[in-house]
mmCIF file of C-alpha atoms and ligand atoms in Angstrom:
data_model
loop_
_atom_site.group_PDB
_atom_site.id
_atom_site.type_symbol
_atom_site.label_atom_id
_atom_site.label_comp_id
_atom_site.label_asym_id
_atom_site.label_seq_id
_atom_site.Cartn_x
_atom_site.Cartn_y
_atom_site.Cartn_z
ATOM 1 C CA MET A 1 -32.310 -0.188 -20.181
ATOM 2 C CA LEU A 2 -30.601 -2.750 -22.393
ATOM 3 C CA TYR A 3 -26.849 -2.267 -22.545
ATOM 4 C CA ASN A 4 -26.317 -3.916 -25.908
ATOM 5 C CA ARG A 5 -24.493 -2.997 -29.094
ATOM 6 C CA GLU A 6 -27.275 -0.625 -30.078
ATOM 7 C CA PHE A 7 -26.850 1.314 -26.812
ATOM 8 C CA PHE A 8 -23.080 1.741 -27.194
ATOM 9 C CA ASP A 9 -23.352 2.362 -30.951
ATOM 10 C CA LYS A 10 -25.212 5.568 -30.154
ATOM 11 C CA GLY A 11 -22.038 7.040 -28.692
ATOM 12 C CA LEU A 12 -22.484 10.420 -27.030
ATOM 13 C CA GLU A 13 -22.219 14.047 -28.141
ATOM 14 C CA ARG A 14 -19.997 15.625 -25.492
ATOM 15 C CA ARG A 15 -18.972 18.964 -26.987
ATOM 16 C CA HIS A 16 -19.880 22.038 -24.933
ATOM 17 C CA THR A 17 -20.082 20.097 -21.682
ATOM 18 C CA GLY A 18 -16.742 21.462 -20.465
ATOM 19 C CA CYS A 19 -15.073 18.096 -21.023
ATOM 20 C CA GLU A 20 -11.325 17.862 -21.539
ATOM 21 C CA LYS A 21 -11.525 15.477 -24.462
ATOM 22 C CA TRP A 22 -13.792 17.405 -26.820
ATOM 23 C CA ASP A 23 -13.670 20.962 -25.451
ATOM 24 C CA ALA A 24 -9.911 21.472 -25.061
ATOM 25 C CA ASP A 25 -8.515 24.579 -26.801
ATOM 26 C CA PHE A 26 -6.693 22.603 -29.501
ATOM 27 C CA ILE A 27 -9.771 20.593 -30.518
ATOM 28 C CA HIS A 28 -11.385 22.252 -33.558
ATOM 29 C CA VAL A 29 -15.034 21.940 -34.591
ATOM 30 C CA ASP A 30 -14.255 19.092 -36.965
ATOM 31 C CA THR A 31 -11.564 17.312 -34.922
ATOM 32 C CA LEU A 32 -12.163 13.704 -33.988
ATOM 33 C CA ALA A 33 -10.987 13.408 -30.370
ATOM 34 C CA LEU A 34 -9.535 9.970 -29.642
ATOM 35 C CA TRP A 35 -7.040 11.038 -27.010
ATOM 36 C CA VAL A 36 -7.625 11.488 -23.249
ATOM 37 C CA ALA A 37 -8.756 8.298 -21.473
ATOM 38 C CA ASP A 38 -12.462 8.543 -20.923
ATOM 39 C CA MET A 39 -15.209 7.097 -23.097
ATOM 40 C CA ASP A 40 -17.900 8.602 -25.274
ATOM 41 C CA PHE A 41 -20.735 6.545 -23.815
ATOM 42 C CA ALA A 42 -23.583 7.403 -21.466
ATOM 43 C CA CYS A 43 -22.958 5.935 -18.009
ATOM 44 C CA ALA A 44 -25.226 3.337 -16.416
ATOM 45 C CA GLU A 45 -28.704 4.677 -15.747
ATOM 46 C CA GLY A 46 -28.503 3.871 -12.015
ATOM 47 C CA ILE A 47 -25.570 6.244 -11.516
ATOM 48 C CA GLN A 48 -27.357 9.236 -12.969
ATOM 49 C CA LYS A 49 -30.564 8.350 -11.129
ATOM 50 C CA ALA A 50 -28.836 8.045 -7.754
ATOM 51 C CA MET A 51 -27.172 11.442 -8.167
ATOM 52 C CA MET A 52 -30.408 13.073 -9.298
ATOM 53 C CA GLU A 53 -32.241 11.683 -6.278
ATOM 54 C CA ARG A 54 -29.512 12.913 -3.943
ATOM 55 C CA ALA A 55 -29.544 16.331 -5.613
ATOM 56 C CA MET A 56 -33.215 16.665 -4.679
ATOM 57 C CA HIS A 57 -32.248 16.831 -1.007
ATOM 58 C CA PRO A 58 -31.367 20.488 -0.625
ATOM 59 C CA CYS A 59 -28.351 20.237 1.644
ATOM 60 C CA PHE A 60 -24.779 19.351 0.695
ATOM 61 C CA GLY A 61 -23.054 19.446 4.075
ATOM 62 C CA TYR A 62 -20.120 17.254 5.186
ATOM 63 C CA ASN A 63 -20.403 13.514 4.605
ATOM 64 C CA SER A 64 -19.789 10.697 7.062
ATOM 65 C CA ASP A 65 -17.478 7.735 6.484
ATOM 66 C CA GLU A 66 -20.333 5.591 5.330
ATOM 67 C CA GLN A 67 -20.145 1.824 5.750
ATOM 68 C CA ALA A 68 -22.378 1.602 2.681
ATOM 69 C CA TYR A 69 -19.533 2.991 0.561
ATOM 70 C CA VAL A 70 -17.057 0.447 1.909
ATOM 71 C CA ASP A 71 -19.558 -2.362 1.304
ATOM 72 C CA ALA A 72 -20.191 -1.210 -2.267
ATOM 73 C CA PHE A 73 -16.481 -1.121 -3.167
ATOM 74 C CA CYS A 74 -15.499 -4.319 -1.332
ATOM 75 C CA GLY A 75 -18.547 -6.172 -2.696
ATOM 76 C CA PHE A 76 -17.669 -5.221 -6.259
ATOM 77 C CA MET A 77 -14.002 -6.221 -5.901
ATOM 78 C CA HIS A 78 -15.054 -9.563 -4.475
ATOM 79 C CA ARG A 79 -17.672 -10.323 -7.146
ATOM 80 C CA ARG A 80 -15.598 -9.132 -10.051
ATOM 81 C CA HIS A 81 -12.073 -10.163 -9.071
ATOM 82 C CA GLN A 82 -12.423 -12.526 -6.096
ATOM 83 C CA LEU A 83 -10.369 -9.974 -4.182
ATOM 84 C CA GLU A 84 -11.085 -9.704 -0.442
ATOM 85 C CA ILE A 85 -10.686 -6.185 0.912
ATOM 86 C CA HIS A 86 -11.610 -5.138 4.446
ATOM 87 C CA GLY A 87 -12.890 -1.697 5.339
ATOM 88 C CA ASP A 88 -9.950 -1.000 7.645
ATOM 89 C CA GLU A 89 -7.490 -1.599 4.787
ATOM 90 C CA MET A 90 -8.611 1.333 2.684
ATOM 91 C CA LEU A 91 -8.403 5.112 2.418
ATOM 92 C CA ARG A 92 -10.522 7.277 0.160
ATOM 93 C CA LEU A 93 -8.726 9.536 -2.302
ATOM 94 C CA PRO A 94 -9.918 12.220 -4.717
ATOM 95 C CA CYS A 95 -8.208 10.405 -7.580
ATOM 96 C CA VAL A 96 -5.614 7.770 -8.413
ATOM 97 C CA VAL A 97 -2.903 10.298 -9.281
ATOM 98 C CA THR A 98 -3.322 11.722 -5.755
ATOM 99 C CA GLY A 99 -2.655 8.154 -4.628
ATOM 100 C CA LEU A 100 0.571 7.910 -6.641
ATOM 101 C CA LYS A 101 1.835 11.227 -5.252
ATOM 102 C CA THR A 102 0.791 10.309 -1.718
ATOM 103 C CA CYS A 103 2.719 7.030 -1.931
ATOM 104 C CA VAL A 104 5.831 8.763 -3.274
ATOM 105 C CA GLN A 105 5.714 11.211 -0.356
ATOM 106 C CA ALA A 106 4.840 8.567 2.232
ATOM 107 C CA TYR A 107 7.336 5.854 1.354
ATOM 108 C CA THR A 108 10.406 7.741 0.132
ATOM 109 C CA GLU A 109 12.574 10.713 1.092
ATOM 110 C CA GLU A 110 13.641 13.598 -1.122
ATOM 111 C CA GLY A 111 16.320 12.472 -3.582
ATOM 112 C CA ASP A 112 15.426 8.777 -3.312
ATOM 113 C CA PRO A 113 15.315 6.826 -6.576
ATOM 114 C CA VAL A 114 11.854 5.544 -7.572
ATOM 115 C CA ALA A 115 11.524 2.947 -10.347
ATOM 116 C CA ILE A 116 8.863 2.638 -13.038
ATOM 117 C CA PHE A 117 8.600 0.586 -16.210
ATOM 118 C CA SER A 118 8.473 2.804 -19.263
ATOM 119 C CA PRO A 119 6.735 3.798 -21.402
ATOM 120 C CA CYS A 120 4.163 4.521 -18.715
ATOM 121 C CA TYR A 121 1.200 6.862 -18.104
ATOM 122 C CA GLY A 122 2.848 10.306 -17.764
ATOM 123 C CA PRO A 123 1.801 11.184 -14.188
ATOM 124 C CA PHE A 124 3.887 8.253 -12.872
ATOM 125 C CA ALA A 125 7.100 10.078 -13.796
ATOM 126 C CA MET A 126 5.584 13.437 -12.829
ATOM 127 C CA SER A 127 4.636 12.111 -9.369
ATOM 128 C CA VAL A 128 8.241 11.128 -8.802
ATOM 129 C CA GLU A 129 9.923 14.213 -10.204
ATOM 130 C CA SER A 130 7.516 16.845 -8.890
ATOM 131 C CA ASN A 131 8.264 15.521 -5.408
ATOM 132 C CA GLY A 132 12.028 15.884 -5.790
ATOM 133 C CA ARG A 133 12.670 12.149 -6.095
ATOM 134 C CA LYS A 134 14.897 10.613 -8.755
ATOM 135 C CA LEU A 135 13.110 8.872 -11.612
ATOM 136 C CA VAL A 136 14.562 5.528 -12.660
ATOM 137 C CA SER A 137 12.899 4.470 -15.919
ATOM 138 C CA VAL A 138 13.278 0.783 -16.646
ATOM 139 C CA PRO A 139 12.383 0.206 -20.313
ATOM 140 C CA LEU A 140 9.814 -2.515 -20.918
ATOM 141 C CA LEU A 141 10.980 -5.132 -23.418
ATOM 142 C CA LEU A 142 9.370 -4.845 -26.843
ATOM 143 C CA ASP A 143 9.219 -7.996 -28.989
ATOM 144 C CA ASP A 144 8.905 -8.350 -32.783
ATOM 145 C CA GLU A 145 5.105 -8.594 -32.541
ATOM 146 C CA GLY A 146 4.998 -5.214 -30.838
ATOM 147 C CA ALA A 147 4.126 -6.745 -27.433
ATOM 148 C CA TYR A 148 5.691 -5.507 -24.202
ATOM 149 C CA HIS A 149 7.183 -7.654 -21.459
ATOM 150 C CA MET A 150 8.388 -6.895 -17.957
ATOM 151 C CA ASN A 151 12.078 -6.162 -17.813
ATOM 152 C CA LEU A 152 12.835 -7.939 -14.562
ATOM 153 C CA SER A 153 16.601 -7.814 -14.893
ATOM 154 C CA GLY A 154 16.366 -4.079 -15.590
ATOM 155 C CA MET A 155 14.205 -3.670 -12.490
ATOM 156 C CA GLU A 156 16.695 -5.663 -10.442
ATOM 157 C CA GLU A 157 19.457 -3.305 -11.598
ATOM 158 C CA ALA A 158 17.315 -0.352 -10.457
ATOM 159 C CA LEU A 159 16.850 -1.991 -7.060
ATOM 160 C CA LYS A 160 20.557 -2.754 -6.777
ATOM 161 C CA GLY A 161 21.120 0.907 -7.605
ATOM 162 C CA GLY A 162 19.078 1.894 -4.542
ATOM 163 C CA ALA A 163 15.488 2.357 -5.809
ATOM 164 C CA LYS A 164 13.285 2.704 -2.728
ATOM 165 C CA LEU A 165 9.892 2.279 -4.346
ATOM 166 C CA ILE A 166 8.378 0.668 -7.444
ATOM 167 C CA LEU A 167 5.329 2.190 -9.133
ATOM 168 C CA LEU A 168 3.603 -0.384 -11.332
ATOM 169 C CA CYS A 169 0.784 0.142 -13.793
ATOM 170 C CA ASN A 170 -1.369 -3.030 -13.687
ATOM 171 C CA PRO A 171 -2.891 -3.469 -16.282
ATOM 172 C CA HIS A 172 -0.477 -1.304 -18.199
ATOM 173 C CA ASN A 173 -1.244 1.966 -19.941
ATOM 174 C CA PRO A 174 -0.098 2.531 -22.684
ATOM 175 C CA ALA A 175 1.190 -1.005 -23.400
ATOM 176 C CA SER A 176 -2.443 -2.302 -23.422
ATOM 177 C CA ARG A 177 -1.168 -5.172 -21.348
ATOM 178 C CA CYS A 178 -2.758 -7.401 -18.704
ATOM 179 C CA TRP A 179 0.153 -8.633 -16.590
ATOM 180 C CA GLU A 180 -0.128 -12.364 -15.969
ATOM 181 C CA LYS A 181 0.080 -13.799 -12.466
ATOM 182 C CA ASP A 182 3.551 -15.285 -12.896
ATOM 183 C CA GLU A 183 4.936 -11.937 -14.070
ATOM 184 C CA LEU A 184 3.437 -10.183 -11.059
ATOM 185 C CA GLU A 185 4.816 -12.878 -8.766
ATOM 186 C CA ALA A 186 8.305 -12.427 -10.145
ATOM 187 C CA LEU A 187 8.131 -8.657 -9.682
ATOM 188 C CA ALA A 188 6.697 -8.975 -6.161
ATOM 189 C CA LYS A 189 9.498 -11.344 -5.235
ATOM 190 C CA LEU A 190 12.085 -8.856 -6.449
ATOM 191 C CA ALA A 191 10.496 -6.052 -4.428
ATOM 192 C CA LYS A 192 10.432 -8.233 -1.338
ATOM 193 C CA ASP A 193 13.994 -9.468 -1.769
ATOM 194 C CA TYR A 194 15.178 -5.854 -1.893
ATOM 195 C CA GLY A 195 12.824 -4.703 0.871
ATOM 196 C CA VAL A 196 11.000 -2.051 -1.158
ATOM 197 C CA THR A 197 7.336 -1.117 -1.293
ATOM 198 C CA LEU A 198 5.427 -1.836 -4.488
ATOM 199 C CA VAL A 199 2.583 0.468 -5.444
ATOM 200 C CA SER A 200 0.224 -0.949 -8.060
ATOM 201 C CA ASP A 201 -2.093 1.407 -9.967
ATOM 202 C CA GLU A 202 -5.043 -0.855 -10.833
ATOM 203 C CA ILE A 203 -7.386 1.717 -12.329
ATOM 204 C CA HIS A 204 -7.671 -0.375 -15.540
ATOM 205 C CA ALA A 205 -8.457 -3.623 -13.660
ATOM 206 C CA ASP A 206 -11.905 -3.994 -15.192
ATOM 207 C CA PHE A 207 -10.751 -3.700 -18.815
ATOM 208 C CA VAL A 208 -9.211 -7.110 -19.383
ATOM 209 C CA TYR A 209 -10.184 -9.182 -22.437
ATOM 210 C CA LYS A 210 -10.738 -12.938 -22.312
ATOM 211 C CA PRO A 211 -8.945 -15.305 -22.056
ATOM 212 C CA HIS A 212 -6.768 -13.017 -19.932
ATOM 213 C CA LYS A 213 -7.718 -12.404 -16.349
ATOM 214 C CA PHE A 214 -6.891 -9.491 -14.114
ATOM 215 C CA THR A 215 -4.755 -10.306 -11.086
ATOM 216 C CA SER A 216 -4.339 -7.688 -8.409
ATOM 217 C CA MET A 217 -0.884 -7.278 -6.891
ATOM 218 C CA LEU A 218 -2.758 -7.716 -3.590
ATOM 219 C CA GLN A 219 -3.597 -11.290 -4.649
ATOM 220 C CA VAL A 220 0.091 -11.982 -5.136
ATOM 221 C CA GLU A 221 1.631 -10.300 -2.114
ATOM 222 C CA LYS A 222 0.158 -8.421 0.824
ATOM 223 C CA GLU A 223 3.035 -7.408 3.028
ATOM 224 C CA ASN A 224 4.720 -4.644 1.038
ATOM 225 C CA VAL A 225 2.014 -3.849 -1.521
ATOM 226 C CA VAL A 226 -0.287 -0.849 -1.858
ATOM 227 C CA ALA A 227 -2.926 -0.863 -4.606
ATOM 228 C CA LEU A 228 -4.892 2.038 -6.071
ATOM 229 C CA PHE A 229 -8.388 1.555 -7.476
ATOM 230 C CA ALA A 230 -11.189 3.676 -8.872
ATOM 231 C CA ALA A 231 -14.611 3.312 -10.464
ATOM 232 C CA SER A 232 -13.710 6.297 -12.621
ATOM 233 C CA LYS A 233 -12.442 4.550 -15.763
ATOM 234 C CA THR A 234 -14.586 1.441 -15.308
ATOM 235 C CA PHE A 235 -17.891 3.320 -15.243
ATOM 236 C CA ASN A 236 -16.858 6.447 -17.162
ATOM 237 C CA ILE A 237 -17.244 8.764 -14.165
ATOM 238 C CA ALA A 238 -13.710 10.181 -13.927
ATOM 239 C CA GLY A 239 -15.045 13.724 -13.500
ATOM 240 C CA LEU A 240 -16.548 12.744 -10.149
ATOM 241 C CA GLN A 241 -13.019 12.335 -8.718
ATOM 242 C CA GLN A 242 -13.136 9.413 -6.328
ATOM 243 C CA ALA A 243 -10.619 6.615 -5.743
ATOM 244 C CA GLN A 244 -9.303 4.208 -3.116
ATOM 245 C CA LEU A 245 -5.922 3.252 -1.712
ATOM 246 C CA VAL A 246 -5.780 -0.282 -0.303
ATOM 247 C CA THR A 247 -3.132 -2.066 1.721
ATOM 248 C CA ALA A 248 -3.194 -4.807 4.335
ATOM 249 C CA ASN A 249 -0.011 -3.363 5.840
ATOM 250 C CA LYS A 250 -1.088 -1.105 8.727
ATOM 251 C CA ALA A 251 2.188 0.825 8.802
ATOM 252 C CA LEU A 252 1.936 1.649 5.078
ATOM 253 C CA LEU A 253 -1.704 2.646 5.502
ATOM 254 C CA GLU A 254 -0.877 4.950 8.399
ATOM 255 C CA LYS A 255 1.975 6.617 6.536
ATOM 256 C CA ALA A 256 -0.293 7.312 3.572
ATOM 257 C CA GLU A 257 -2.973 8.680 5.884
ATOM 258 C CA GLN A 258 -0.463 11.009 7.513
ATOM 259 C CA VAL A 259 0.560 12.407 4.122
ATOM 260 C CA LEU A 260 -3.067 12.978 3.142
ATOM 261 C CA ASN A 261 -3.655 14.794 6.447
ATOM 262 C CA ARG A 262 -0.487 16.839 6.103
ATOM 263 C CA ASN A 263 -1.488 17.922 2.599
ATOM 264 C CA GLY A 264 -5.019 18.747 3.708
ATOM 265 C CA ILE A 265 -6.559 16.212 1.370
ATOM 266 C CA ALA A 266 -9.983 15.525 2.769
ATOM 267 C CA CYS A 267 -12.140 13.410 0.570
ATOM 268 C CA GLY A 268 -15.841 12.825 0.343
ATOM 269 C CA ASN A 269 -17.588 14.863 -2.324
ATOM 270 C CA THR A 270 -21.305 14.171 -1.969
ATOM 271 C CA MET A 271 -21.990 13.416 -5.618
ATOM 272 C CA ALA A 272 -18.782 11.402 -6.015
ATOM 273 C CA LEU A 273 -19.722 9.130 -3.156
ATOM 274 C CA VAL A 274 -23.307 8.651 -4.302
ATOM 275 C CA GLY A 275 -22.351 8.122 -7.956
ATOM 276 C CA THR A 276 -19.503 5.740 -7.136
ATOM 277 C CA MET A 277 -21.652 3.660 -4.796
ATOM 278 C CA ALA A 278 -24.353 3.362 -7.446
ATOM 279 C CA ALA A 279 -21.717 2.350 -10.001
ATOM 280 C CA TYR A 280 -20.333 -0.449 -7.833
ATOM 281 C CA ASN A 281 -23.773 -1.642 -6.737
ATOM 282 C CA GLU A 282 -25.762 -1.321 -9.941
ATOM 283 C CA GLY A 283 -23.328 -0.912 -12.823
ATOM 284 C CA GLU A 284 -22.293 -4.447 -13.687
ATOM 285 C CA GLU A 285 -24.830 -5.101 -16.418
ATOM 286 C CA TRP A 286 -23.637 -1.926 -18.140
ATOM 287 C CA LEU A 287 -20.021 -2.984 -17.645
ATOM 288 C CA ASP A 288 -20.625 -6.425 -19.165
ATOM 289 C CA GLY A 289 -22.260 -4.822 -22.208
ATOM 290 C CA LEU A 290 -19.433 -2.305 -22.465
ATOM 291 C CA MET A 291 -16.750 -5.010 -22.409
ATOM 292 C CA GLU A 292 -18.447 -6.883 -25.250
ATOM 293 C CA TYR A 293 -18.607 -3.682 -27.258
ATOM 294 C CA LEU A 294 -14.992 -2.720 -26.543
ATOM 295 C CA ASP A 295 -13.867 -6.206 -27.486
ATOM 296 C CA GLU A 296 -15.521 -5.769 -30.898
ATOM 297 C CA ASN A 297 -13.858 -2.378 -31.292
ATOM 298 C CA ARG A 298 -10.536 -3.913 -30.346
ATOM 299 C CA GLN A 299 -10.850 -6.582 -33.047
ATOM 300 C CA ALA A 300 -12.124 -4.125 -35.647
ATOM 301 C CA LEU A 301 -9.265 -1.757 -34.885
ATOM 302 C CA SER A 302 -6.736 -4.468 -35.550
ATOM 303 C CA GLU A 303 -8.336 -5.124 -38.977
ATOM 304 C CA TYR A 304 -8.484 -1.404 -39.810
ATOM 305 C CA VAL A 305 -4.807 -0.929 -38.941
ATOM 306 C CA LYS A 306 -3.829 -3.844 -41.203
ATOM 307 C CA GLU A 307 -5.914 -2.463 -44.044
ATOM 308 C CA TYR A 308 -5.220 1.275 -43.846
ATOM 309 C CA LEU A 309 -1.868 1.557 -42.047
ATOM 310 C CA PRO A 310 0.267 -1.277 -43.416
ATOM 311 C CA LYS A 311 3.497 0.214 -42.065
ATOM 312 C CA ALA A 312 2.121 0.671 -38.535
ATOM 313 C CA LYS A 313 2.338 -1.872 -35.750
ATOM 314 C CA LEU A 314 -0.457 -2.190 -33.242
ATOM 315 C CA THR A 315 0.591 -3.488 -29.837
ATOM 316 C CA PRO A 316 -1.522 -6.572 -28.981
ATOM 317 C CA ILE A 317 -4.301 -5.476 -26.633
ATOM 318 C CA SER A 318 -5.089 -7.712 -23.655
ATOM 319 C CA ALA A 319 -6.324 -4.837 -21.488
ATOM 320 C CA THR A 320 -7.565 -1.204 -21.509
ATOM 321 C CA TYR A 321 -9.418 0.662 -24.255
ATOM 322 C CA LEU A 322 -6.214 2.406 -25.248
ATOM 323 C CA ALA A 323 -4.333 1.268 -28.329
ATOM 324 C CA TRP A 324 -0.604 1.854 -28.706
ATOM 325 C CA LEU A 325 0.325 2.456 -32.328
ATOM 326 C CA ASP A 326 3.924 2.159 -33.426
ATOM 327 C CA LEU A 327 4.236 4.660 -36.284
ATOM 328 C CA ARG A 328 8.030 4.788 -36.312
ATOM 329 C CA ALA A 329 8.148 3.333 -39.827
ATOM 330 C CA TYR A 330 6.652 6.615 -41.062
ATOM 331 C CA GLY A 331 9.786 8.412 -39.858
ATOM 332 C CA LYS A 332 8.155 11.235 -37.881
ATOM 333 C CA THR A 333 8.500 12.494 -34.319
ATOM 334 C CA CYS A 334 5.464 12.741 -32.045
ATOM 335 C CA ASP A 335 5.446 16.521 -32.406
ATOM 336 C CA GLU A 336 5.396 16.182 -36.195
ATOM 337 C CA LEU A 337 2.682 13.521 -36.041
ATOM 338 C CA LYS A 338 0.549 15.667 -33.745
ATOM 339 C CA GLU A 339 0.850 18.681 -36.014
ATOM 340 C CA LEU A 340 0.067 16.560 -39.092
ATOM 341 C CA PHE A 341 -2.894 14.829 -37.448
ATOM 342 C CA ASP A 342 -4.212 18.145 -36.197
ATOM 343 C CA ARG A 343 -4.414 19.396 -39.781
ATOM 344 C CA HIS A 344 -6.253 16.211 -40.737
ATOM 345 C CA GLY A 345 -8.775 16.513 -37.902
ATOM 346 C CA ILE A 346 -7.657 13.739 -35.599
ATOM 347 C CA ALA A 347 -6.385 14.083 -32.023
ATOM 348 C CA LEU A 348 -4.427 11.237 -30.400
ATOM 349 C CA THR A 349 -2.076 11.278 -27.416
ATOM 350 C CA GLY A 350 1.584 11.620 -28.404
ATOM 351 C CA GLY A 351 3.789 8.735 -27.316
ATOM 352 C CA THR A 352 6.331 10.945 -25.538
ATOM 353 C CA PHE A 353 3.699 11.773 -22.887
ATOM 354 C CA PHE A 354 4.563 8.251 -21.695
ATOM 355 C CA GLY A 355 8.327 8.764 -21.687
ATOM 356 C CA ALA A 356 11.175 8.940 -24.187
ATOM 357 C CA GLU A 357 10.515 5.325 -25.296
ATOM 358 C CA GLY A 358 7.221 6.560 -26.750
ATOM 359 C CA GLU A 359 8.857 8.637 -29.498
ATOM 360 C CA GLY A 360 7.219 7.794 -32.831
ATOM 361 C CA PHE A 361 4.228 6.097 -31.140
ATOM 362 C CA MET A 362 0.711 7.467 -30.696
ATOM 363 C CA ARG A 363 -2.031 6.290 -28.319
ATOM 364 C CA LEU A 364 -5.546 5.927 -29.661
ATOM 365 C CA ASN A 365 -8.590 5.698 -27.374
ATOM 366 C CA PHE A 366 -11.174 3.284 -28.820
ATOM 367 C CA GLY A 367 -13.732 3.874 -26.062
ATOM 368 C CA CYS A 368 -16.173 5.373 -28.545
ATOM 369 C CA LYS A 369 -18.668 4.158 -31.134
ATOM 370 C CA LYS A 370 -17.111 1.805 -33.651
ATOM 371 C CA ALA A 371 -17.777 4.078 -36.626
ATOM 372 C CA LEU A 372 -15.464 6.677 -35.074
ATOM 373 C CA VAL A 373 -12.651 4.151 -34.716
ATOM 374 C CA LEU A 374 -12.800 3.509 -38.458
ATOM 375 C CA GLU A 375 -13.052 7.220 -39.246
ATOM 376 C CA GLY A 376 -10.051 7.862 -36.985
ATOM 377 C CA ILE A 377 -7.891 5.277 -38.721
ATOM 378 C CA LYS A 378 -8.895 6.637 -42.141
ATOM 379 C CA ARG A 379 -7.900 10.163 -41.083
ATOM 380 C CA ILE A 380 -4.548 8.915 -39.766
ATOM 381 C CA ALA A 381 -3.924 7.047 -43.034
ATOM 382 C CA LYS A 382 -4.802 10.132 -45.096
ATOM 383 C CA ALA A 383 -2.499 12.290 -42.972
ATOM 384 C CA LEU A 384 0.381 9.879 -43.374
ATOM 385 C CA GLU A 385 -0.015 9.901 -47.162
ATOM 386 C CA GLU A 386 0.964 13.599 -47.185
HETATM 387 C C1 PLP B 1 -2.862 4.208 -15.249
HETATM 388 C C2 PLP B 1 -3.648 5.426 -14.903
HETATM 389 N N1 PLP B 1 -3.651 5.882 -13.645
HETATM 390 C C3 PLP B 1 -4.359 6.970 -13.288
HETATM 391 C C4 PLP B 1 -5.104 7.662 -14.212
HETATM 392 C C5 PLP B 1 -5.844 8.887 -13.785
HETATM 393 O O1 PLP B 1 -6.681 8.581 -12.749
HETATM 394 P P1 PLP B 1 -7.343 9.705 -11.856
HETATM 395 O O2 PLP B 1 -8.153 10.557 -12.765
HETATM 396 O O3 PLP B 1 -8.151 8.939 -10.871
HETATM 397 O O4 PLP B 1 -6.208 10.436 -11.221
HETATM 398 C C6 PLP B 1 -5.139 7.227 -15.545
HETATM 399 C C7 PLP B 1 -5.897 7.978 -16.557
HETATM 400 O O5 PLP B 1 -5.775 7.791 -17.719
HETATM 401 C C8 PLP B 1 -4.388 6.081 -15.886
HETATM 402 O O6 PLP B 1 -4.395 5.606 -17.140
#
């Protein structure tokens, strides 16, 4: 199979497969779904083949802690990011959000303040608040170009105020931002100076556009850092539910393991393990093709926004396939925008899902065939003319 433009240009019809993106209650027959973060592309052939082969063996009993799984994940991280991970530094998780919640429970007590940069992927705040911890939202700094920057002095204030844990999104969703090494170093230093643990959600690690380069928090600091990874976004297999928690700090690893045990979270779904291993071992050609395609979509999107939405501001995209559109100049709240867009057949994610700073913004997922990106922008423009 050739994973070229032609392959990705085919897109994928996903309605009636029970998928969240296209089959949710509020998606109508003619709605264009550019919201939840998975992509409308067929996954790499090797993933499907490996699962089909495994399905032919008619027993789905408990799975062992296979070394082959560890080798697949560690091999991929080394090849792709020059990141060395050892098998005894990792725990398997059903998903990354389980990892965020596990870390909140493992490294803080009820009532403790936990700091995040906002806007940020909604489940960060939910992981803090649903566990009875106090959310400290440190607003990212937004410049005139619409780009976000780390608010280190704001984070220092949060730490002075007693924050016990930092949850970082690296690269950042929804700010479409690859954090550079010096920014990560400055944040890691702060965390260390104040003696707090830093949890880095690195689920978007593989979606970084040149000349930027992904740096894992684990490549900056090992002692007080826990990182969360998954093949789910990278290879478009989020429904399989498989992720990893990694830390070189044995005490932090043990605490996380205890929480998983206490909550009865046992991980190792047969198909998830087989599919994820195949992705890490055989998916890189697909991933390279995908990144070229997404890069073209990213550039096209920027042109479309200039042409059709002159009052909008698109945050510069150095990472992720999620675009953050500042529509505040149109003077509408997210609820109003959602209602308006719904009538015009376009579904995006409302900015307030990412915190109060997201009011007036919408997030658009461009992990789909390019023609749909253009159609989406045209529908948004038409809606805003109303
Ligand atoms: C930053 C971030 N973390 C976690 C997730 C969800 O991951 P999972 O499905 O593994 O819980 C997403 C999904 O969009 C995300 O953007």
